[in-house]
Amino acid sequence: MHERNVGRLFDIEALPGRSYPLGATNRGDGVNFSLFSANATSVELLLFDHYDQERPTRTIQLDPHQNKTLYYWHVFVRGVGDGQLYAYRVDGPYRPQDGLRFAGKKVLLDPYARAVAYGDNWSRSEAKGFADNMRTALKSVVVDTSGYDWEGEHPLHRPMNETIIYEMHVRGLTAHPSSGVSHPGTYSAVVEKIPYLRSLGVTALDLLPVQQFDEQEVERVDPTTGKALKNYWGYAPLGYFAPHLGYASGADVRRVVDEFRDMVKALHRAGLEVILDVVFNHTGESDENGPTICFRGLENAAYYMVQPDRRLYCNYSGTGNTLNCNHSIVRRMIRECLRYWVQEFHVDGFRFDLASVLSRNEQGEPIKDSPILWEIESDPVLAGTKLIAEAWDAAGLYQQGSFTGDRWAEWNGRFRDDVRRFVRRDPGSVRNLAWRMTGSFDIFRGKPSYVSHQSINYVTCHDGFTLADLVSYDAKHNEANGQDNEDGSDDNLSWNCGVEGPTSDVQVLRLRRRQMKNLIALLMTARGTPMLLAGDEMARTQRGNNNAYCQDNETSWLDWQLLRENADIHRFVRGMIRLRKRHPALRVDLALAGKHYEQALHEGVSFHGVRQNQPDWSYHSHSLAIHFHRPAADAGVYVIANAYWEPLDFELPSGVRWRQVVDTSLDSPYDLVAEEEAGLVDGGSYCARPESVVVLVEAGS
């Protein structure tokens, strides 16, 4: 091997090293570096003192005879350690027709980098083409993760049927000036909001991507302001093992690892689980016209699916490329990455974005028994973690209800759609509402041991309208994204209640608030695992933008002043969460007692209309009553949903005394009252007013 010196790293020694483990591993007096590249002809390890150097401090040319074992290039460098900045240059044939895209002058990230260093130097545009981009490239960082004091904290392992998920963006939670935190938009700021999160009542945070991603992936400006747009959501991963540096409160790139762990530890102490949204379906390198940052310049056709014309990428993710998840090298990376986040960061689970991509083989064909999915499901390190699949991809592979294995929970897009249809008064929606409210057995009946909490129920998520916008807009308004309003879904199943967007019409505003409460009430009384979008509890608006992935501004951030302006919505959400927690009838899974779900459903739930035992399943019906029967040591719960435009009198089960706990037609604070203060229902019926949801709870004898 050959070495070239520039700067002050003189007291080092380069030795052959070994091929495992991959990445940069501290070994006491030095670091072992190992990199996969089967077709490379030359590999250089570059060492830096600063991330924006014009030239590396030391260049170590790896010898293919001494520093290569099979497909792995490796070197042990004595005299370097924690905090060392490094990168690679990898050369080899550039033959796109064969799937090979080596670009020898490009500076490349280590796929296993534990942290990524950059500042204003980083330039995505200069990572394109073939020219040297030494100063403007991202740099990997050696991180020694040992020695952190977890103080006894571990993943919480809360049962899924006791889980209430809060989907949130780390930066968006506190970036707004109204957040009142010390370091807005950071991991440490999340810790400052723990008292609020606990008071809300959620039990798990589902964090939008926190693995290192490229904010520059969006290469457009806002046509209304001229300001550059960013990849805000984070679905442009580059470093799967590295916490995103943009959410750190300081400049020390090693500190970001401990800052993330400090956040997890504090959340666990507060009883809050941490679920990561992971993006193993594509990377931020985009299509064949994209930059060479990492994977493309290491072994393009191993890391990515390529078309029969190997110049082009398969695009099952809708973002230009697709990770080759069932290639042995990529499978190993995914599995080791998940283990790393569990073992070193103590995360409680993962939500897999476009998870159906992971069930495609190397040719892109769907396969029944995906190796990577079975490896994840059966991995002993991951045995206690929550696994949640978005069981579809951008190319039409839709696997909801049939996703691999028995363990995976799934985002239930049908719950979102069918509840929205019912609330906006679509005909023919009552029977589907009944399925959604009782665990969606019709969708998941193919699962050998399905339990209802495997259905992740939601009415809104990061992708689409917020709750407030769902009842305020009939159409999307995405002009600020710079794509001529052509991005984002056109099928939102929304209703503006009579006026598009902002209005001063008192009646429209009252109806909108009632509709928001209706949606929340149905979400929180349905069997399954509920997921709430951050900010919906304070009626956050994106002004009709249903695809705010590039809006790192007040469009996406939580405006904490809304807590005062929409205190009634916040109060209602908190109350519905408390109600759900208090009553096992709303979340008990009778199938867990050894009964088949269909049998348990019939024993635990009954459906009614305005007359007892006579649900109206007709096409023009807009109402349904659901009786969640009394389980052991709990009261029964009776939910009346009236989407009709007239009041309806619903007969109640005889021989039972009921307390009226929720009635969304009433103004706050009468819309939701504590059970201890709730009045008894007079007579054997209840009048449900138009467009309302009522929840009654059995009173003690």
XYZ file of C-alpha atoms in Angstrom:
701
model
C 0.000 0.000 0.000
C 1.113 3.570 -0.625
C 0.639 6.672 1.544
C 0.658 10.376 0.693
C 0.871 13.030 3.434
C -0.706 16.467 3.488
C -1.055 18.145 6.889
C -0.484 16.790 10.365
C -1.513 13.086 10.440
C 2.066 11.756 10.469
C 2.057 9.320 13.390
C -0.002 6.601 11.780
C 0.766 3.197 10.344
C -1.233 1.388 7.673
C -1.457 -2.403 8.030
C -3.386 -4.971 5.949
C -6.410 -5.127 8.279
C -9.278 -7.550 7.816
C -12.506 -7.799 5.857
C -14.882 -7.705 8.809
C -16.797 -6.038 10.205
C -17.735 -3.675 7.402
C -17.315 0.030 8.055
C -14.848 1.725 10.399
C -14.286 -0.170 13.653
C -12.232 1.043 16.605
C -9.636 -1.526 17.703
C -7.879 0.126 20.617
C -4.774 1.558 18.986
C -6.359 2.159 15.604
C -9.285 1.666 13.257
C -10.082 -1.160 10.849
C -11.694 0.028 7.619
C -13.564 -2.420 5.392
C -15.508 -1.708 2.200
C -17.417 -3.869 -0.278
C -16.673 -3.395 -3.978
C -16.448 -6.498 -6.142
C -15.517 -4.826 -9.434
C -13.287 -1.973 -8.266
C -9.750 -1.885 -9.654
C -8.451 0.641 -7.127
C -9.497 1.988 -3.727
C -8.100 4.962 -1.817
C -8.838 5.676 1.842
C -8.787 9.438 2.437
C -8.215 10.869 5.933
C -9.177 14.447 6.810
C -8.773 16.915 9.648
C -11.786 18.990 8.491
C -14.775 18.209 6.303
C -14.074 21.031 3.824
C -10.390 20.408 3.011
C -9.225 20.911 -0.559
C -7.023 17.823 -0.233
C -6.940 14.951 2.272
C -4.443 15.030 5.114
C -3.442 11.463 4.280
C -4.219 9.230 1.321
C -3.757 5.481 1.689
C -3.764 3.550 -1.563
C -4.991 0.018 -0.898
C -3.015 -2.805 -2.475
C -5.293 -5.422 -4.070
C -2.865 -8.137 -2.950
C -2.519 -7.066 0.692
C -5.712 -5.128 1.298
C -8.345 -7.131 -0.510
C -10.086 -10.369 0.452
C -12.590 -11.606 -2.111
C -14.975 -8.630 -2.590
C -13.752 -6.608 0.390
C -11.107 -3.899 0.543
C -9.658 -3.355 4.002
C -6.901 -1.649 5.962
C -6.033 -1.194 9.624
C -4.753 2.302 10.397
C -2.864 2.525 13.670
C -2.853 5.961 15.291
C -6.367 7.129 14.364
C -9.547 6.775 16.373
C -12.818 8.286 17.479
C -13.752 11.382 15.474
C -11.487 10.688 12.500
C -12.969 11.997 9.257
C -12.551 9.782 6.211
C -13.891 8.969 2.766
C -13.063 6.776 -0.218
C -12.209 7.134 -3.858
C -13.010 3.996 -5.785
C -12.085 3.420 -9.415
C -13.106 0.765 -11.849
C -14.776 0.347 -15.242
C -17.413 2.828 -16.303
C -19.699 0.628 -18.394
C -23.316 1.615 -17.798
C -24.403 -1.023 -20.305
C -23.086 -3.577 -17.784
C -24.429 -1.751 -14.746
C -20.985 -0.431 -13.735
C -20.707 3.284 -12.907
C -17.362 3.837 -11.239
C -16.258 7.474 -11.109
C -12.707 7.406 -9.756
C -12.394 11.095 -8.850
C -15.588 11.221 -6.794
C -15.271 11.214 -3.002
C -17.588 8.579 -1.536
C -19.281 7.999 1.794
C -18.836 4.724 3.624
C -22.254 2.948 3.552
C -21.588 1.912 7.169
C -20.532 5.366 8.394
C -21.717 5.977 11.970
C -21.837 9.741 11.429
C -21.552 12.113 8.463
C -19.665 15.423 8.528
C -20.511 18.410 6.336
C -21.407 22.082 6.443
C -21.857 24.766 3.844
C -19.255 22.923 1.796
C -21.664 20.147 0.749
C -22.761 20.414 -2.879
C -25.052 17.858 -4.456
C -24.565 19.411 -7.874
C -20.781 18.945 -7.686
C -21.298 15.270 -6.838
C -22.650 14.795 -10.359
C -20.462 13.996 -13.341
C -16.850 12.878 -13.047
C -14.884 15.887 -11.744
C -13.043 15.911 -8.426
C -15.320 17.110 -5.601
C -12.954 16.727 -2.657
C -13.860 19.920 -0.758
C -17.601 19.788 -1.405
C -18.182 16.095 -0.629
C -19.727 14.568 2.474
C -17.243 12.908 4.835
C -17.678 9.805 6.998
C -16.764 9.876 10.681
C -15.263 7.178 12.891
C -17.499 6.911 15.983
C -16.732 4.890 19.084
C -20.166 4.036 20.476
C -18.874 2.266 23.568
C -18.939 3.861 26.990
C -22.339 5.539 26.786
C -24.247 5.290 30.078
C -27.833 4.230 29.422
C -28.511 4.266 33.167
C -30.555 1.110 32.919
C -32.837 2.277 30.112
C -33.926 -0.305 27.517
C -36.526 -0.591 24.778
C -39.884 -0.546 26.535
C -41.609 -3.494 24.797
C -45.084 -2.055 25.325
C -47.755 -4.377 23.884
C -49.069 -3.143 20.555
C -52.679 -3.218 21.752
C -51.731 -0.642 24.412
C -49.894 1.577 21.922
C -50.999 4.983 20.603
C -48.635 6.289 17.941
C -47.772 9.951 17.326
C -46.225 10.414 13.879
C -43.907 13.417 14.042
C -41.022 15.181 12.356
C -38.062 15.868 14.669
C -37.382 19.305 13.223
C -41.016 20.214 12.608
C -42.007 19.631 16.225
C -40.001 22.599 17.538
C -38.629 24.622 14.579
C -41.366 27.262 14.814
C -40.433 30.353 16.876
C -43.437 29.699 19.103
C -42.003 26.382 20.372
C -40.126 28.062 23.218
C -37.231 25.585 23.297
C -33.495 26.203 23.660
C -32.393 24.582 20.383
C -35.331 24.589 17.953
C -35.562 21.744 15.474
C -33.192 19.357 17.248
C -33.135 16.051 19.080
C -32.537 17.888 22.346
C -35.602 20.052 21.727
C -37.766 16.923 21.572
C -36.694 16.249 25.165
C -38.028 19.667 26.184
C -41.429 18.743 24.766
C -41.723 15.495 26.718
C -44.101 17.004 29.330
C -46.424 18.011 26.502
C -46.242 14.590 24.826
C -46.991 12.848 28.115
C -49.931 15.136 28.816
C -51.329 14.388 25.356
C -51.344 10.692 26.243
C -49.592 9.117 23.258
C -47.278 6.188 24.003
C -44.937 5.992 20.981
C -43.291 8.501 18.656
C -42.995 7.446 15.019
C -40.156 9.672 13.798
C -39.995 10.604 10.135
C -36.571 9.646 8.711
C -33.653 10.414 11.041
C -31.024 8.414 9.156
C -28.655 10.800 7.362
C -30.393 12.158 4.277
C -29.713 14.781 1.637
C -31.637 18.007 2.173
C -30.383 19.226 -1.226
C -32.174 16.389 -3.047
C -34.932 18.839 -4.063
C -33.360 21.044 -6.743
C -36.117 23.627 -7.185
C -37.257 26.945 -5.751
C -40.630 28.032 -4.412
C -42.160 29.912 -7.361
C -44.084 32.177 -4.988
C -41.040 33.280 -2.926
C -37.978 32.348 -4.981
C -36.479 30.539 -1.965
C -34.696 27.233 -2.422
C -36.725 24.189 -1.450
C -35.300 21.330 0.618
C -36.022 17.691 1.170
C -37.770 18.252 4.496
C -39.364 14.876 5.184
C -36.052 13.016 4.845
C -36.938 10.361 2.284
C -33.566 10.700 0.542
C -31.244 8.489 2.635
C -27.471 8.432 2.208
C -26.153 7.107 5.535
C -28.320 4.395 7.054
C -26.209 4.030 10.220
C -25.821 7.756 10.930
C -28.281 10.026 12.795
C -29.127 13.025 10.632
C -26.654 15.792 11.445
C -29.169 18.513 10.585
C -31.099 17.748 13.784
C -28.081 18.133 16.092
C -27.891 21.091 18.461
C -24.121 21.538 18.076
C -21.336 21.301 15.527
C -19.561 18.251 16.984
C -20.360 15.464 14.538
C -19.616 12.812 17.164
C -21.963 14.467 19.628
C -24.981 13.848 17.354
C -24.830 10.129 18.214
C -25.056 10.779 21.952
C -27.613 13.539 21.496
C -29.893 11.062 19.755
C -29.305 8.535 22.540
C -29.976 11.204 25.172
C -33.324 11.816 23.481
C -34.232 8.118 23.432
C -33.202 7.687 27.057
C -35.316 10.650 28.168
C -38.308 9.441 26.156
C -38.034 5.971 27.672
C -37.928 7.445 31.164
C -41.188 9.187 30.322
C -42.729 5.920 29.090
C -42.581 6.899 25.409
C -41.349 4.459 22.774
C -39.336 5.461 19.698
C -40.189 4.034 16.274
C -38.041 4.978 13.275
C -39.394 5.493 9.778
C -36.739 3.675 7.717
C -36.303 4.050 3.967
C -34.764 0.878 2.559
C -36.532 1.146 -0.776
C -34.308 3.790 -2.414
C -31.475 6.225 -1.738
C -30.862 9.903 -2.356
C -28.664 9.258 -5.412
C -31.729 9.356 -7.714
C -31.657 8.023 -11.287
C -28.884 7.721 -13.872
C -28.622 11.514 -13.996
C -28.185 11.824 -10.250
C -25.048 12.388 -8.166
C -22.435 9.816 -7.177
C -22.296 10.023 -3.394
C -21.945 6.474 -2.102
C -23.571 3.310 -3.430
C -23.470 4.155 -7.148
C -19.708 4.645 -7.073
C -19.023 1.488 -5.030
C -20.949 -1.297 -6.759
C -23.885 0.107 -8.669
C -25.603 -3.092 -9.841
C -25.295 -4.743 -6.422
C -26.885 -1.898 -4.460
C -29.529 -0.974 -7.051
C -32.016 -2.803 -9.230
C -31.250 -2.107 -12.870
C -33.432 -2.689 -15.894
C -32.592 -5.194 -18.671
C -30.971 -2.177 -20.302
C -28.567 -1.873 -17.406
C -28.022 1.818 -18.101
C -31.388 2.502 -16.482
C -32.682 1.960 -12.962
C -35.840 0.213 -11.879
C -38.046 2.778 -10.199
C -40.457 0.988 -7.883
C -40.007 3.769 -5.311
C -41.097 6.674 -7.499
C -37.850 8.527 -6.734
C -35.553 7.410 -9.562
C -33.899 4.298 -8.132
C -34.724 1.188 -6.117
C -32.480 -0.440 -3.545
C -31.675 -4.053 -4.434
C -32.968 -5.305 -1.093
C -32.619 -9.024 -1.777
C -29.035 -8.905 -2.998
C -26.936 -10.611 -0.324
C -24.792 -7.511 0.275
C -27.807 -5.230 0.700
C -29.618 -7.758 2.880
C -26.616 -7.827 5.194
C -26.485 -4.030 5.330
C -30.188 -3.733 6.164
C -30.052 -6.401 8.844
C -26.905 -5.010 10.466
C -28.347 -1.505 10.304
C -31.541 -2.490 12.128
C -29.530 -4.341 14.761
C -27.295 -1.305 15.218
C -30.220 1.039 15.883
C -31.672 -1.412 18.412
C -28.411 -2.262 20.178
C -26.708 1.137 20.136
C -29.712 3.499 20.156
C -32.291 1.348 21.977
C -35.071 2.170 19.509
C -38.331 0.280 19.997
C -39.376 -0.393 16.437
C -39.345 0.455 12.750
C -41.884 1.589 10.197
C -40.736 0.480 6.723
C -41.490 2.998 3.994
C -42.826 1.365 0.798
C -42.108 -2.011 2.364
C -43.363 -3.962 -0.645
C -40.110 -3.087 -2.401
C -38.419 -5.444 0.061
C -40.529 -8.300 -1.291
C -39.159 -7.932 -4.837
C -36.283 -10.093 -6.082
C -33.201 -8.748 -7.856
C -35.145 -8.601 -11.131
C -37.909 -6.590 -9.475
C -40.416 -9.439 -9.515
C -42.625 -9.946 -6.428
C -41.719 -13.075 -4.497
C -43.754 -14.857 -1.856
C -40.993 -15.567 0.647
C -38.673 -12.565 0.557
C -35.336 -13.449 2.182
C -34.802 -10.013 3.714
C -38.298 -9.861 5.218
C -37.965 -13.306 6.791
C -34.507 -12.423 8.087
C -35.894 -9.292 9.731
C -38.868 -11.158 11.199
C -36.727 -13.965 12.629
C -33.671 -11.997 13.750
C -33.104 -12.601 17.491
C -31.845 -9.048 18.109
C -35.054 -7.676 16.607
C -37.319 -10.167 18.355
C -38.781 -7.578 20.735
C -39.087 -4.681 18.299
C -42.218 -3.403 16.618
C -42.246 -3.997 12.850
C -44.669 -1.894 10.803
C -44.992 -2.130 7.037
C -46.308 0.350 4.528
C -47.456 -2.644 2.501
C -47.317 -1.160 -0.986
C -44.849 0.518 -3.326
C -44.944 3.213 -5.998
C -45.225 0.731 -8.871
C -48.545 -0.813 -7.888
C -47.486 -3.760 -5.722
C -50.228 -3.639 -3.068
C -49.869 -6.185 -0.267
C -52.042 -4.812 2.515
C -53.446 -7.752 4.435
C -51.060 -10.228 2.836
C -47.656 -8.934 3.884
C -45.021 -11.519 4.787
C -45.327 -13.396 8.053
C -47.556 -13.110 11.094
C -45.559 -10.594 13.088
C -45.756 -7.487 10.931
C -48.261 -4.734 11.634
C -49.424 -2.783 8.594
C -50.477 0.760 7.855
C -54.184 0.469 7.072
C -54.821 2.796 4.160
C -58.324 1.371 3.835
C -59.129 2.601 7.357
C -58.118 6.127 6.349
C -60.164 6.020 3.155
C -63.306 4.350 4.480
C -63.576 6.530 7.583
C -63.103 9.627 5.431
C -65.796 8.429 3.017
C -68.274 7.843 5.808
C -67.661 11.174 7.522
C -68.051 13.137 4.298
C -71.357 11.292 3.677
C -70.411 9.112 0.708
C -73.125 6.558 -0.114
C -72.321 2.884 0.316
C -69.813 3.475 3.112
C -71.496 2.006 6.216
C -70.545 -1.645 5.836
C -66.884 -0.753 5.280
C -66.979 1.516 8.328
C -68.125 -1.464 10.396
C -65.122 -3.500 9.212
C -62.675 -0.683 9.900
C -64.000 -0.062 13.395
C -63.599 -3.706 14.369
C -60.067 -4.460 13.202
C -60.473 -4.845 9.412
C -60.744 -8.617 9.520
C -62.015 -8.541 5.909
C -58.576 -7.260 4.828
C -56.418 -9.373 7.122
C -58.398 -12.632 7.096
C -55.554 -14.330 5.190
C -53.211 -13.949 8.170
C -53.007 -17.293 10.017
C -52.860 -15.666 13.447
C -54.102 -12.140 12.849
C -54.872 -9.913 15.822
C -56.550 -6.560 15.342
C -53.737 -4.426 16.735
C -51.717 -5.371 13.640
C -53.889 -2.835 11.827
C -52.306 0.613 12.194
C -55.355 2.859 11.957
C -55.044 6.474 10.879
C -57.097 9.178 9.203
C -54.128 11.444 8.406
C -50.361 11.032 8.157
C -47.403 13.086 6.924
C -48.351 12.220 3.335
C -51.579 14.074 2.535
C -53.862 16.633 4.132
C -53.655 17.440 7.815
C -56.827 16.917 9.817
C -57.736 20.602 9.602
C -57.132 20.678 5.847
C -59.127 17.489 5.317
C -62.267 19.391 6.374
C -61.260 22.712 4.749
C -60.228 21.853 1.178
C -61.788 19.904 -1.653
C -58.602 20.045 -3.732
C -54.859 20.176 -3.133
C -52.989 23.478 -3.314
C -49.351 22.529 -3.863
C -48.212 25.459 -5.994
C -45.396 26.298 -3.563
C -43.732 22.961 -4.355
C -42.719 24.242 -7.780
C -44.300 21.385 -9.722
C -47.292 23.242 -11.174
C -49.585 21.618 -8.586
C -49.143 18.263 -10.338
C -47.548 16.500 -7.361
C -49.513 14.926 -4.527
C -52.693 12.901 -4.685
C -55.821 14.226 -6.389
C -58.004 11.736 -4.517
C -58.118 13.055 -0.953
C -61.660 12.036 0.061
C -61.918 15.449 1.694
C -64.791 17.911 2.074
C -64.386 21.642 2.644
C -67.766 21.941 4.402
C -68.971 24.455 1.855
C -66.084 26.908 1.420
C -62.613 26.254 0.005
C -59.908 27.245 2.459
C -60.006 30.018 5.064
C -63.382 31.509 5.879
C -65.107 33.673 8.463
C -68.430 31.874 8.026
C -69.346 30.828 11.569
C -71.529 27.900 10.510
C -68.836 26.477 8.221
C -66.245 26.798 10.980
C -68.527 25.030 13.480
C -69.115 22.175 11.045
C -65.383 21.828 10.376
C -64.619 21.526 14.077
C -67.332 18.941 14.487
C -66.005 16.938 11.544
C -62.481 16.961 12.990
C -63.869 15.644 16.266
C -65.889 13.010 14.410
C -62.760 11.695 12.721
C -60.775 11.641 15.970
C -63.614 9.951 17.851
C -63.858 7.159 15.276
C -60.078 6.718 15.209
C -59.797 6.412 18.971
C -62.731 4.032 19.415
C -61.745 1.635 16.613
C -60.109 -1.738 17.212
C -56.498 -1.661 16.067
C -53.521 0.559 16.867
C -54.330 4.259 16.383
C -51.833 6.688 14.878
C -52.199 10.459 15.253
C -50.394 12.935 13.004
C -48.444 15.495 15.032
C -50.225 18.818 15.055
C -53.682 17.433 14.344
C -54.448 17.809 18.050
C -54.068 21.569 17.587
C -55.676 21.738 14.107
C -52.457 22.515 12.271
C -52.942 23.577 8.637
C -50.652 23.355 5.612
C -52.971 25.696 3.703
C -54.112 22.900 1.449
C -50.674 21.504 0.579
C -51.043 17.724 0.633
C -47.429 16.936 -0.268
C -45.287 19.251 1.863
C -42.151 17.099 1.565
C -40.077 20.069 0.418
C -41.472 22.738 2.752
C -38.991 23.296 5.593
C -40.852 26.366 6.810
C -43.999 27.410 8.643
C -46.089 25.381 6.206
C -44.843 22.222 7.922
C -43.783 23.306 11.407
C -46.066 23.064 14.433
C -47.240 26.535 15.446
C -47.596 26.190 19.198
C -49.884 29.223 19.371
C -52.547 26.961 17.897
C -52.840 25.257 21.277
C -54.593 28.391 22.511
C -56.531 29.092 19.334
C -57.787 25.527 19.050
C -57.873 24.555 22.709
C -61.168 22.713 22.230
C -59.634 20.379 19.608
C -56.619 19.741 21.819
C -58.851 19.036 24.795
C -60.996 16.668 22.734
C -58.022 14.658 21.435
C -56.561 14.305 24.924
C -59.930 13.193 26.243
C -60.413 10.586 23.513
C -56.960 9.147 24.195
C -57.804 8.884 27.900
C -61.102 7.225 27.059
C -59.358 4.662 24.874
C -56.786 3.867 27.543
C -59.445 3.513 30.209
C -61.591 0.980 28.370
C -60.188 -2.378 27.258
C -63.437 -2.887 25.340
C -61.983 -0.543 22.709
C -58.641 -2.290 22.420
C -58.920 -5.785 23.884
C -58.031 -8.480 21.390
C -60.255 -11.417 22.183
C -58.433 -13.407 19.510
C -55.450 -13.455 21.862
C -57.467 -15.734 24.126
C -57.090 -18.485 21.546
C -60.233 -17.767 19.538
C -60.303 -17.220 15.815
C -60.736 -13.532 15.106
C -64.068 -13.987 13.348
C -65.511 -15.858 16.345
C -64.089 -13.274 18.745
C -65.580 -10.482 16.642
C -69.082 -11.906 16.821
C -68.812 -12.493 20.552
C -67.354 -9.089 21.392
C -69.154 -6.691 19.050
C -72.670 -6.166 17.733
C -73.959 -3.738 15.091
C -77.185 -1.733 15.230
C -79.097 0.960 13.430
C -81.767 3.269 14.751
C -83.388 0.004 15.859
C -81.562 -2.552 17.962
C -80.014 -5.430 16.000
C -81.099 -3.850 12.709
C -78.053 -2.152 11.154
C -78.857 -0.388 7.902
C -76.354 -1.668 5.347
C -78.148 -0.089 2.392
C -76.381 2.049 -0.189
C -77.997 5.261 1.029
C -77.423 4.636 4.734
C -75.305 7.136 6.654
C -75.491 5.838 10.204
C -74.289 2.959 12.354
C -74.182 2.026 16.022
C -71.518 -0.334 17.374
C -71.723 -2.014 20.764
C -68.317 -3.071 22.092
C -69.506 -5.527 24.719
C -68.337 -5.543 28.292
C -65.129 -7.548 28.727
C -64.041 -8.794 32.124
C -63.527 -5.970 34.630
C -64.638 -3.230 32.250
C -67.727 -1.444 31.001
C -69.187 -1.855 27.551
C -68.952 1.045 25.092
C -71.637 2.102 22.602
C -70.565 4.215 19.609
C -73.156 5.984 17.476
C -71.985 7.471 14.172
C -74.511 9.665 12.370
C -73.241 11.174 9.116
C -76.808 11.933 8.002
C -77.921 15.558 7.629
C -80.903 15.038 9.958
C -81.057 13.990 13.642
C -81.722 10.300 14.283
C -83.094 8.582 17.407
C -81.133 5.422 18.197
C -82.630 2.729 20.402
C -80.261 1.610 23.135
C -79.755 -1.912 24.510
C -82.340 -2.617 27.189
C -81.408 -3.361 30.765
C -78.258 -1.202 30.631
C -77.684 2.223 32.196
C -75.591 4.501 29.990
C -73.521 7.598 30.590
C -73.121 10.061 27.725
C -69.371 10.723 27.564
C -68.949 12.076 24.009
C -71.279 13.988 21.711
C -69.443 15.917 19.014
C -72.532 18.002 18.198
C -72.155 19.806 21.516
C -69.845 22.744 22.098
C -66.763 22.348 24.262
C -66.552 21.407 27.114
C -69.813 19.458 26.794
C -68.617 17.542 23.721
C -66.498 15.297 25.966
C -66.958 14.941 29.711
C -65.246 12.822 32.329
C -67.178 9.661 33.074
C -67.457 10.619 36.728
C -69.262 13.786 35.658
C -71.258 12.358 32.751
C -74.986 12.322 33.079
C -77.170 9.252 32.699
C -79.091 8.917 29.452
C -82.817 9.338 29.998
C -85.045 6.735 28.385
C -84.200 3.905 26.032
C -82.906 5.952 23.124
C -80.453 8.710 22.245
C -80.941 11.474 19.680
C -77.785 11.786 17.600
C -77.708 15.140 15.873
C -76.618 15.541 12.239
C -72.971 14.792 11.416
C -72.021 13.684 14.892
C -70.421 10.846 16.832
C -71.699 9.823 20.259
C -69.936 7.573 22.754
C -71.850 6.053 25.647
C -70.286 4.034 28.454
C -72.063 1.542 30.664
C -72.753 2.972 34.100
C -72.237 0.917 37.217
C -75.273 -0.716 38.730
